[in-house]
mmCIF file of C-alpha atoms in Angstrom:
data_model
loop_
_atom_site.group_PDB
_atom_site.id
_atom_site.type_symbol
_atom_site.label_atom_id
_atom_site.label_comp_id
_atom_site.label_asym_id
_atom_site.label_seq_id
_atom_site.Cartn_x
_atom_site.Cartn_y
_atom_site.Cartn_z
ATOM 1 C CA UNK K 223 -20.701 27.071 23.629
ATOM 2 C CA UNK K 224 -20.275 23.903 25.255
ATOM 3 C CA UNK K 225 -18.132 21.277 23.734
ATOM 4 C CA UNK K 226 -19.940 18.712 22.287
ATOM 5 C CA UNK K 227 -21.709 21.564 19.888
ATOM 6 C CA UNK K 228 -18.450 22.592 19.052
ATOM 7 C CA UNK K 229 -17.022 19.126 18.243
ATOM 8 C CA UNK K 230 -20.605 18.603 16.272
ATOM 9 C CA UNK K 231 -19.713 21.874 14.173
ATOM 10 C CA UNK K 232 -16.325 20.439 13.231
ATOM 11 C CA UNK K 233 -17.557 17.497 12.202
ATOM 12 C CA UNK K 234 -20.259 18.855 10.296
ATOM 13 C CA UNK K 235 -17.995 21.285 8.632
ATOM 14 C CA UNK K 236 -15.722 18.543 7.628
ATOM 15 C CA UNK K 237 -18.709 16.559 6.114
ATOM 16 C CA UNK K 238 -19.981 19.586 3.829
ATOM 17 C CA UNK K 239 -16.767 20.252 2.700
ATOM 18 C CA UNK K 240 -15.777 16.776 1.397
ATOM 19 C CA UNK K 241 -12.533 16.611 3.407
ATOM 20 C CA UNK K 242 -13.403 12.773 4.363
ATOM 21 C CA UNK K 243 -10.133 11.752 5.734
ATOM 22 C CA UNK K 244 -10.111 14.418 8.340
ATOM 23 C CA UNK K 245 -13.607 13.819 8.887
ATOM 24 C CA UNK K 246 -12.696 9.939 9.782
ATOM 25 C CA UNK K 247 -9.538 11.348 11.841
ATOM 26 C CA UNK K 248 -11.730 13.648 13.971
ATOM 27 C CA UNK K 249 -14.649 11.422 14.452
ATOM 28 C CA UNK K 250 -12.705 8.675 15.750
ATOM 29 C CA UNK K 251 -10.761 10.890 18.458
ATOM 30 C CA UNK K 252 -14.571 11.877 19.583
ATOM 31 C CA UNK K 253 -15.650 8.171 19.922
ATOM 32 C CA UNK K 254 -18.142 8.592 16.799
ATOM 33 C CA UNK K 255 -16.369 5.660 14.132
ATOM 34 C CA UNK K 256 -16.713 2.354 13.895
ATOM 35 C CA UNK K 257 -14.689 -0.091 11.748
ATOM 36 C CA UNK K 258 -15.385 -3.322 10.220
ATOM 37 C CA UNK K 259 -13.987 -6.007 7.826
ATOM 38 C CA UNK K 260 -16.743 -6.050 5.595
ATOM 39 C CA UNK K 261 -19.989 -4.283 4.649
ATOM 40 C CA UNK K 262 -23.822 -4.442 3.451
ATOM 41 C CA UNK K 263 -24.422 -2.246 0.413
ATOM 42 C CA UNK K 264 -27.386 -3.069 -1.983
ATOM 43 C CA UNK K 265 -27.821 -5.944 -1.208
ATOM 44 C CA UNK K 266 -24.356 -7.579 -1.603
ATOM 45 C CA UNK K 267 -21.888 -7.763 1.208
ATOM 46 C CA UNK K 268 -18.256 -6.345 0.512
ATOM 47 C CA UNK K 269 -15.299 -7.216 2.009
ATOM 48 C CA UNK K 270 -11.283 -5.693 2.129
ATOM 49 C CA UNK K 271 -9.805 -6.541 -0.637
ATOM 50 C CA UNK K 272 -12.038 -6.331 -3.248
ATOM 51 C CA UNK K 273 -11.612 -4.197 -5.921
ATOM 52 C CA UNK K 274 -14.637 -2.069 -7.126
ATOM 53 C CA UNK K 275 -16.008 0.239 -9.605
ATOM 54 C CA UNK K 276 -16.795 3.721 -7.753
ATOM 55 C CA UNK K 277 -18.508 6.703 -9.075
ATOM 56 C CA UNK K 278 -17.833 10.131 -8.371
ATOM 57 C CA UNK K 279 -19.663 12.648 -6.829
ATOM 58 C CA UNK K 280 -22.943 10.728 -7.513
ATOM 59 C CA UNK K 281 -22.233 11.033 -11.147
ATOM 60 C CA UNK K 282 -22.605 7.539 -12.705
ATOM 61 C CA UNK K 283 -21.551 8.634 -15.989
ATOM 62 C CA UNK K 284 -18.027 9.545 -14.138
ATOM 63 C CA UNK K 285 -16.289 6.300 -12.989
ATOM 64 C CA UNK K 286 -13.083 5.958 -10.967
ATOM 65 C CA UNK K 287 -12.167 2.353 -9.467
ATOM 66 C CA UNK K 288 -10.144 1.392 -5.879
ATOM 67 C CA UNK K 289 -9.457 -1.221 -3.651
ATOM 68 C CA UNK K 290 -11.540 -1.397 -0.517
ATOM 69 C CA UNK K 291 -9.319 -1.622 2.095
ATOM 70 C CA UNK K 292 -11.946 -0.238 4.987
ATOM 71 C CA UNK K 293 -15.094 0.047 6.277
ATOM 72 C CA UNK K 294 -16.871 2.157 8.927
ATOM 73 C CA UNK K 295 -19.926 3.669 10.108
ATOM 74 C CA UNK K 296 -19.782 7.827 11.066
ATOM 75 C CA UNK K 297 -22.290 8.741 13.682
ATOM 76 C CA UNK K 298 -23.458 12.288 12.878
ATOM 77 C CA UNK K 299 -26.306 13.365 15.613
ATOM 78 C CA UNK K 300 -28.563 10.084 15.280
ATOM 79 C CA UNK K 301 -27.719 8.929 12.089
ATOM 80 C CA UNK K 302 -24.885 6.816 10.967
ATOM 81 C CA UNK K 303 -23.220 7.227 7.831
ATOM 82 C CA UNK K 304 -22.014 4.474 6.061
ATOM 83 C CA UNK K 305 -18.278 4.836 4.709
ATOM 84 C CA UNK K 306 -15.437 3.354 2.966
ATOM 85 C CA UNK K 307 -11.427 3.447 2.597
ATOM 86 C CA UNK K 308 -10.224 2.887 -0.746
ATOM 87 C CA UNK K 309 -6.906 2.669 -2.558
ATOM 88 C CA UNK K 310 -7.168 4.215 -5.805
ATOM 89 C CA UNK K 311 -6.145 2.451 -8.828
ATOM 90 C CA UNK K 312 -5.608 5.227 -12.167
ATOM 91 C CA UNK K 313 -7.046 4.793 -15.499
ATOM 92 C CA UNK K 314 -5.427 6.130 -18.690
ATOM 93 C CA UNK K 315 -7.847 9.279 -18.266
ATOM 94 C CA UNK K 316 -6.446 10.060 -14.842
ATOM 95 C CA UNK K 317 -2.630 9.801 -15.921
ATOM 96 C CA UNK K 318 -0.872 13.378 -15.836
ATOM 97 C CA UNK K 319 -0.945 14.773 -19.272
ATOM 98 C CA UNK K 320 2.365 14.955 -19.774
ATOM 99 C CA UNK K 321 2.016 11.262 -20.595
ATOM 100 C CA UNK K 322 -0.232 11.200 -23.701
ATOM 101 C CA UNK K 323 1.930 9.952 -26.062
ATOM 102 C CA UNK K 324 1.056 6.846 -24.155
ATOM 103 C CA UNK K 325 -2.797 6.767 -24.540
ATOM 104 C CA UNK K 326 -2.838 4.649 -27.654
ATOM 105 C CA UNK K 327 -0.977 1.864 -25.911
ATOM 106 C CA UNK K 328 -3.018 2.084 -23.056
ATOM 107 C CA UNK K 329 -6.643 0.164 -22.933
ATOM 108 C CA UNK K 330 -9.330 1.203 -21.781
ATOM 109 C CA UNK K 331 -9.834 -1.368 -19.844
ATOM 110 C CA UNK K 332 -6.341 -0.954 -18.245
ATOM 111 C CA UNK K 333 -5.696 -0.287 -14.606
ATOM 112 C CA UNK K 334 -3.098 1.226 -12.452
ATOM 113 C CA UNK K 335 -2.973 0.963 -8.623
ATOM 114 C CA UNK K 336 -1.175 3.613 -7.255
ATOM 115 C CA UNK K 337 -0.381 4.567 -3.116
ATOM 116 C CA UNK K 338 -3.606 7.075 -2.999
ATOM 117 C CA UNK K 339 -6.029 6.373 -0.409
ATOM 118 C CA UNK K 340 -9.103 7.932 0.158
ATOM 119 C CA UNK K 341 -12.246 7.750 2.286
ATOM 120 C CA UNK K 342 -15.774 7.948 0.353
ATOM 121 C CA UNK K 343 -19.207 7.092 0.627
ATOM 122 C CA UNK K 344 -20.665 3.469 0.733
ATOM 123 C CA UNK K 345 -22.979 4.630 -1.704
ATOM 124 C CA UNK K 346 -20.885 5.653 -4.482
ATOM 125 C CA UNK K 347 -19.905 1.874 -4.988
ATOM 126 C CA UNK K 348 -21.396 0.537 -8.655
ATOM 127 C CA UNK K 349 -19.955 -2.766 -8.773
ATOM 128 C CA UNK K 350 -17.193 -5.176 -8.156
ATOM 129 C CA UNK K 351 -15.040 -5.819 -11.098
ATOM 130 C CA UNK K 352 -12.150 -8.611 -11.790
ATOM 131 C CA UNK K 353 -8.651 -7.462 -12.247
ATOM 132 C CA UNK K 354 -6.264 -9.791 -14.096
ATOM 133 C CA UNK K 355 -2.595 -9.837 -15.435
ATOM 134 C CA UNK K 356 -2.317 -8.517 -19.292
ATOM 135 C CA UNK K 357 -1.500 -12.137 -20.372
ATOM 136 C CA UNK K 358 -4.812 -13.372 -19.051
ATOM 137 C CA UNK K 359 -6.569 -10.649 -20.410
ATOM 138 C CA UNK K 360 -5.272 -11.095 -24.217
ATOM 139 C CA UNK K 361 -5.790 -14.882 -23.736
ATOM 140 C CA UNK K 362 -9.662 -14.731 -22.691
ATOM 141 C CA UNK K 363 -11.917 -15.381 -25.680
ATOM 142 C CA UNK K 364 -15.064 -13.612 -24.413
ATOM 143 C CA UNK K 365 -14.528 -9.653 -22.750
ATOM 144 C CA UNK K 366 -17.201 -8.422 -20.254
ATOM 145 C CA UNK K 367 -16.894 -4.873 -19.035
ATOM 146 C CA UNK K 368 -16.566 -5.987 -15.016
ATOM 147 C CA UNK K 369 -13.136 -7.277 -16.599
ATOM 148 C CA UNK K 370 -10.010 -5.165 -16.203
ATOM 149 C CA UNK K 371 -6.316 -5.910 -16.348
ATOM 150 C CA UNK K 372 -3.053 -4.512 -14.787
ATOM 151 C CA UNK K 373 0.696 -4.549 -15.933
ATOM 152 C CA UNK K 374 2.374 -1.882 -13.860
ATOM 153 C CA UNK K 375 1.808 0.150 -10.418
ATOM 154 C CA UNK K 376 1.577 3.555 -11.027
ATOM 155 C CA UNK K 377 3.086 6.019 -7.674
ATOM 156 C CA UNK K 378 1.476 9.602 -8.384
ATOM 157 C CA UNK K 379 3.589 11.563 -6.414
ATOM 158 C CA UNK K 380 6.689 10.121 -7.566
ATOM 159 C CA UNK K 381 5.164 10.309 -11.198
ATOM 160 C CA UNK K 382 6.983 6.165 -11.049
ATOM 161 C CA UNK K 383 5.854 3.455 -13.457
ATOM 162 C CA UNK K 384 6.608 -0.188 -11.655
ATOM 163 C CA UNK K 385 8.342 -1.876 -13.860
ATOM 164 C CA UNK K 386 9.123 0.988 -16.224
ATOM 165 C CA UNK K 387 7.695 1.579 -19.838
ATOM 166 C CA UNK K 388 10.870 0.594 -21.197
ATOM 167 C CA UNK K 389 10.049 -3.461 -19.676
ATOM 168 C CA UNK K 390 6.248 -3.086 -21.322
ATOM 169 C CA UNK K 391 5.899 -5.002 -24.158
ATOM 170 C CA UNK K 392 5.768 -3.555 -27.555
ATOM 171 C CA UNK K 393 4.574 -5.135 -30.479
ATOM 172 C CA UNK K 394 4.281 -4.266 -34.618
ATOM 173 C CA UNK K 395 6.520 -2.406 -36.677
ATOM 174 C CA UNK K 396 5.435 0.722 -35.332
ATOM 175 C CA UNK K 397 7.512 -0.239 -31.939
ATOM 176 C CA UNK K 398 3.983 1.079 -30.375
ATOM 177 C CA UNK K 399 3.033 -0.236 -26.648
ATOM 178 C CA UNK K 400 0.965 -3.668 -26.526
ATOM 179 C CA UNK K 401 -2.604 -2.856 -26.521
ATOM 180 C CA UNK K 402 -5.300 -5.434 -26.236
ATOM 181 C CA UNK K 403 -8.406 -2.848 -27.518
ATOM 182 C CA UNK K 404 -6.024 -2.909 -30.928
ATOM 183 C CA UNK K 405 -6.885 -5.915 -33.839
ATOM 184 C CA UNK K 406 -3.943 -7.220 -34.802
ATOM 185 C CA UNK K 407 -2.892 -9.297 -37.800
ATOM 186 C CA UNK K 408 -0.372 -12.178 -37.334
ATOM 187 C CA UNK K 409 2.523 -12.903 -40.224
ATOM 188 C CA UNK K 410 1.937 -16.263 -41.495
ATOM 189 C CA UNK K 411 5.904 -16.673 -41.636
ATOM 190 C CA UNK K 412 7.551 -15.128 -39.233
ATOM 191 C CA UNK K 413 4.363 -15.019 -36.397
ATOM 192 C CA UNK K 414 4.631 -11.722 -35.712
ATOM 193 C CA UNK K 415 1.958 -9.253 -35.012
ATOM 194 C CA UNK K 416 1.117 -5.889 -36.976
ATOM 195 C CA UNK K 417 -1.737 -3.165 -36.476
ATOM 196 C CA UNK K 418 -4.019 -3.674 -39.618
ATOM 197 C CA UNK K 419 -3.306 0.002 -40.721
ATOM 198 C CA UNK K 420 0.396 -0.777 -40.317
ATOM 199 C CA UNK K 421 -0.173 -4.161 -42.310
ATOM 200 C CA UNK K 422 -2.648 -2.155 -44.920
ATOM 201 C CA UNK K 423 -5.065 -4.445 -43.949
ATOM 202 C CA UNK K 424 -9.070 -4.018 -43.541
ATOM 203 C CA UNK K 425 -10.627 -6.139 -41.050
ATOM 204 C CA UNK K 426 -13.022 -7.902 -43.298
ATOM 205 C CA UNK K 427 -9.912 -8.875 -45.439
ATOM 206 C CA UNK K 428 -7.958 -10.520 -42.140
ATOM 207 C CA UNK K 429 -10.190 -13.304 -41.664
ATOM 208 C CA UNK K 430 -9.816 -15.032 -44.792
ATOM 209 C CA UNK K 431 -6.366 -14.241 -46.080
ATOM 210 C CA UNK K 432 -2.741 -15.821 -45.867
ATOM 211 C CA UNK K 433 -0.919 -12.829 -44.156
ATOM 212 C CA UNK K 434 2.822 -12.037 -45.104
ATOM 213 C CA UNK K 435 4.990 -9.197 -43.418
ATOM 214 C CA UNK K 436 6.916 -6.321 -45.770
ATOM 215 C CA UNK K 437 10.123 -8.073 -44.236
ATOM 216 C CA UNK K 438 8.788 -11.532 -44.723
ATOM 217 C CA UNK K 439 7.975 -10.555 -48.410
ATOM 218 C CA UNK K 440 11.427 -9.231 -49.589
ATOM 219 C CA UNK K 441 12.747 -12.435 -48.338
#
């Protein structure tokens, strides 16, 4: 067998059996990759640094989200396959576990970038979405879902929060991590904010009544 049908069967194999990054590795030793800075998908051009909404295994009901940090095309015979290097950012459904005690304090609109990169398909791309700090994200007055925050790296292998739980911000009486999805109910005294169960508050109440906390009340 002569070797360009042998390095076609490698790269073939690689494709069918999802293992992208050697796929990129081998192609490019043959001469068959070609990188760019930014990319034609849809209709809308894409460039590094952009952060996007990506869905997996051409299921669009299952979303995962990255940073684009590469582009190339993959020639395979005469066709070229359009692909793209992302680093992965975690949402609370993709954190181990063994950290579940966490998932109430965690949006779901919440983000994590993490040191995973991975090559996919141009086509799994859905959208671009904005990624902003925690404070900007409990300050805007309108949410959209293309709108996602960030308050800590997350490194998977070293299971590493940067900074640490223990420097999140925790609000309430309940001690419980800061979580925008929540409604929240602020003391009239001492400005502090409580969960409306931990206040024993409904939500149709909140709008229309002078709020005191339990400690503000024995005082």
């Amino acid at each position: 067998m002569e070797a360009n049908q042998v390095n076609d069967q490698v790269i073939k194999q690689l494709l069918y059996s999802k293992k992208y990054k050697e796929l990129i590795e081998a192609g490019s030793q043959l001469g068959l990759v070609k990188s760019y800075q930014k990319m034609k998908y849809d209709g809308i051009i894409y460039s590094v640094g952009q952060i996007v909404q990506l869905s997996i295994d051409g299921n669009r009901d299952k979303k995962t989200y990255g940073k684009l940090i590469g582009f190339c095309n993959l020639q395979v015979d005469e066709y070229l396959i359009p692909m793209i290097k992302v680093q992965k950012y975690i949402n609370k459904l993709e954190l181990p576990s063994k950290l579940k005690e966490l998932q109430e304090g965690i949006s779901e609109f919440e983000l994590f970038q993490s040191e995973m990169e991975e090559w996919l398909f141009c086509t799994q791309i859905d959208h671009e979405i904005k990624l902003i700090s925690i404070k900007e994200y409990e300050e805007m007055t309108i949410q959209n879902e293309r709108t996602y925050f960030t308050r800590a790296d997350y490194n998977v292998e070293k299971d590493k929060f940067t900074p640490p739980i223990s420097k999140w911000t925790r609000i309430c009486i309940c001690n419980q991590i800061s979580n925008p999805d929540k409604s929240y109910i602020q003391c009239d005294k001492c400005s502090k904010w409580l969960h409306y169960e931990c206040a024993g508050v409904q939500a149709q109440q909140a709008q229309d009544m002078n709020f005191y906390c339990s400690m503000c009340r024995k005082k």
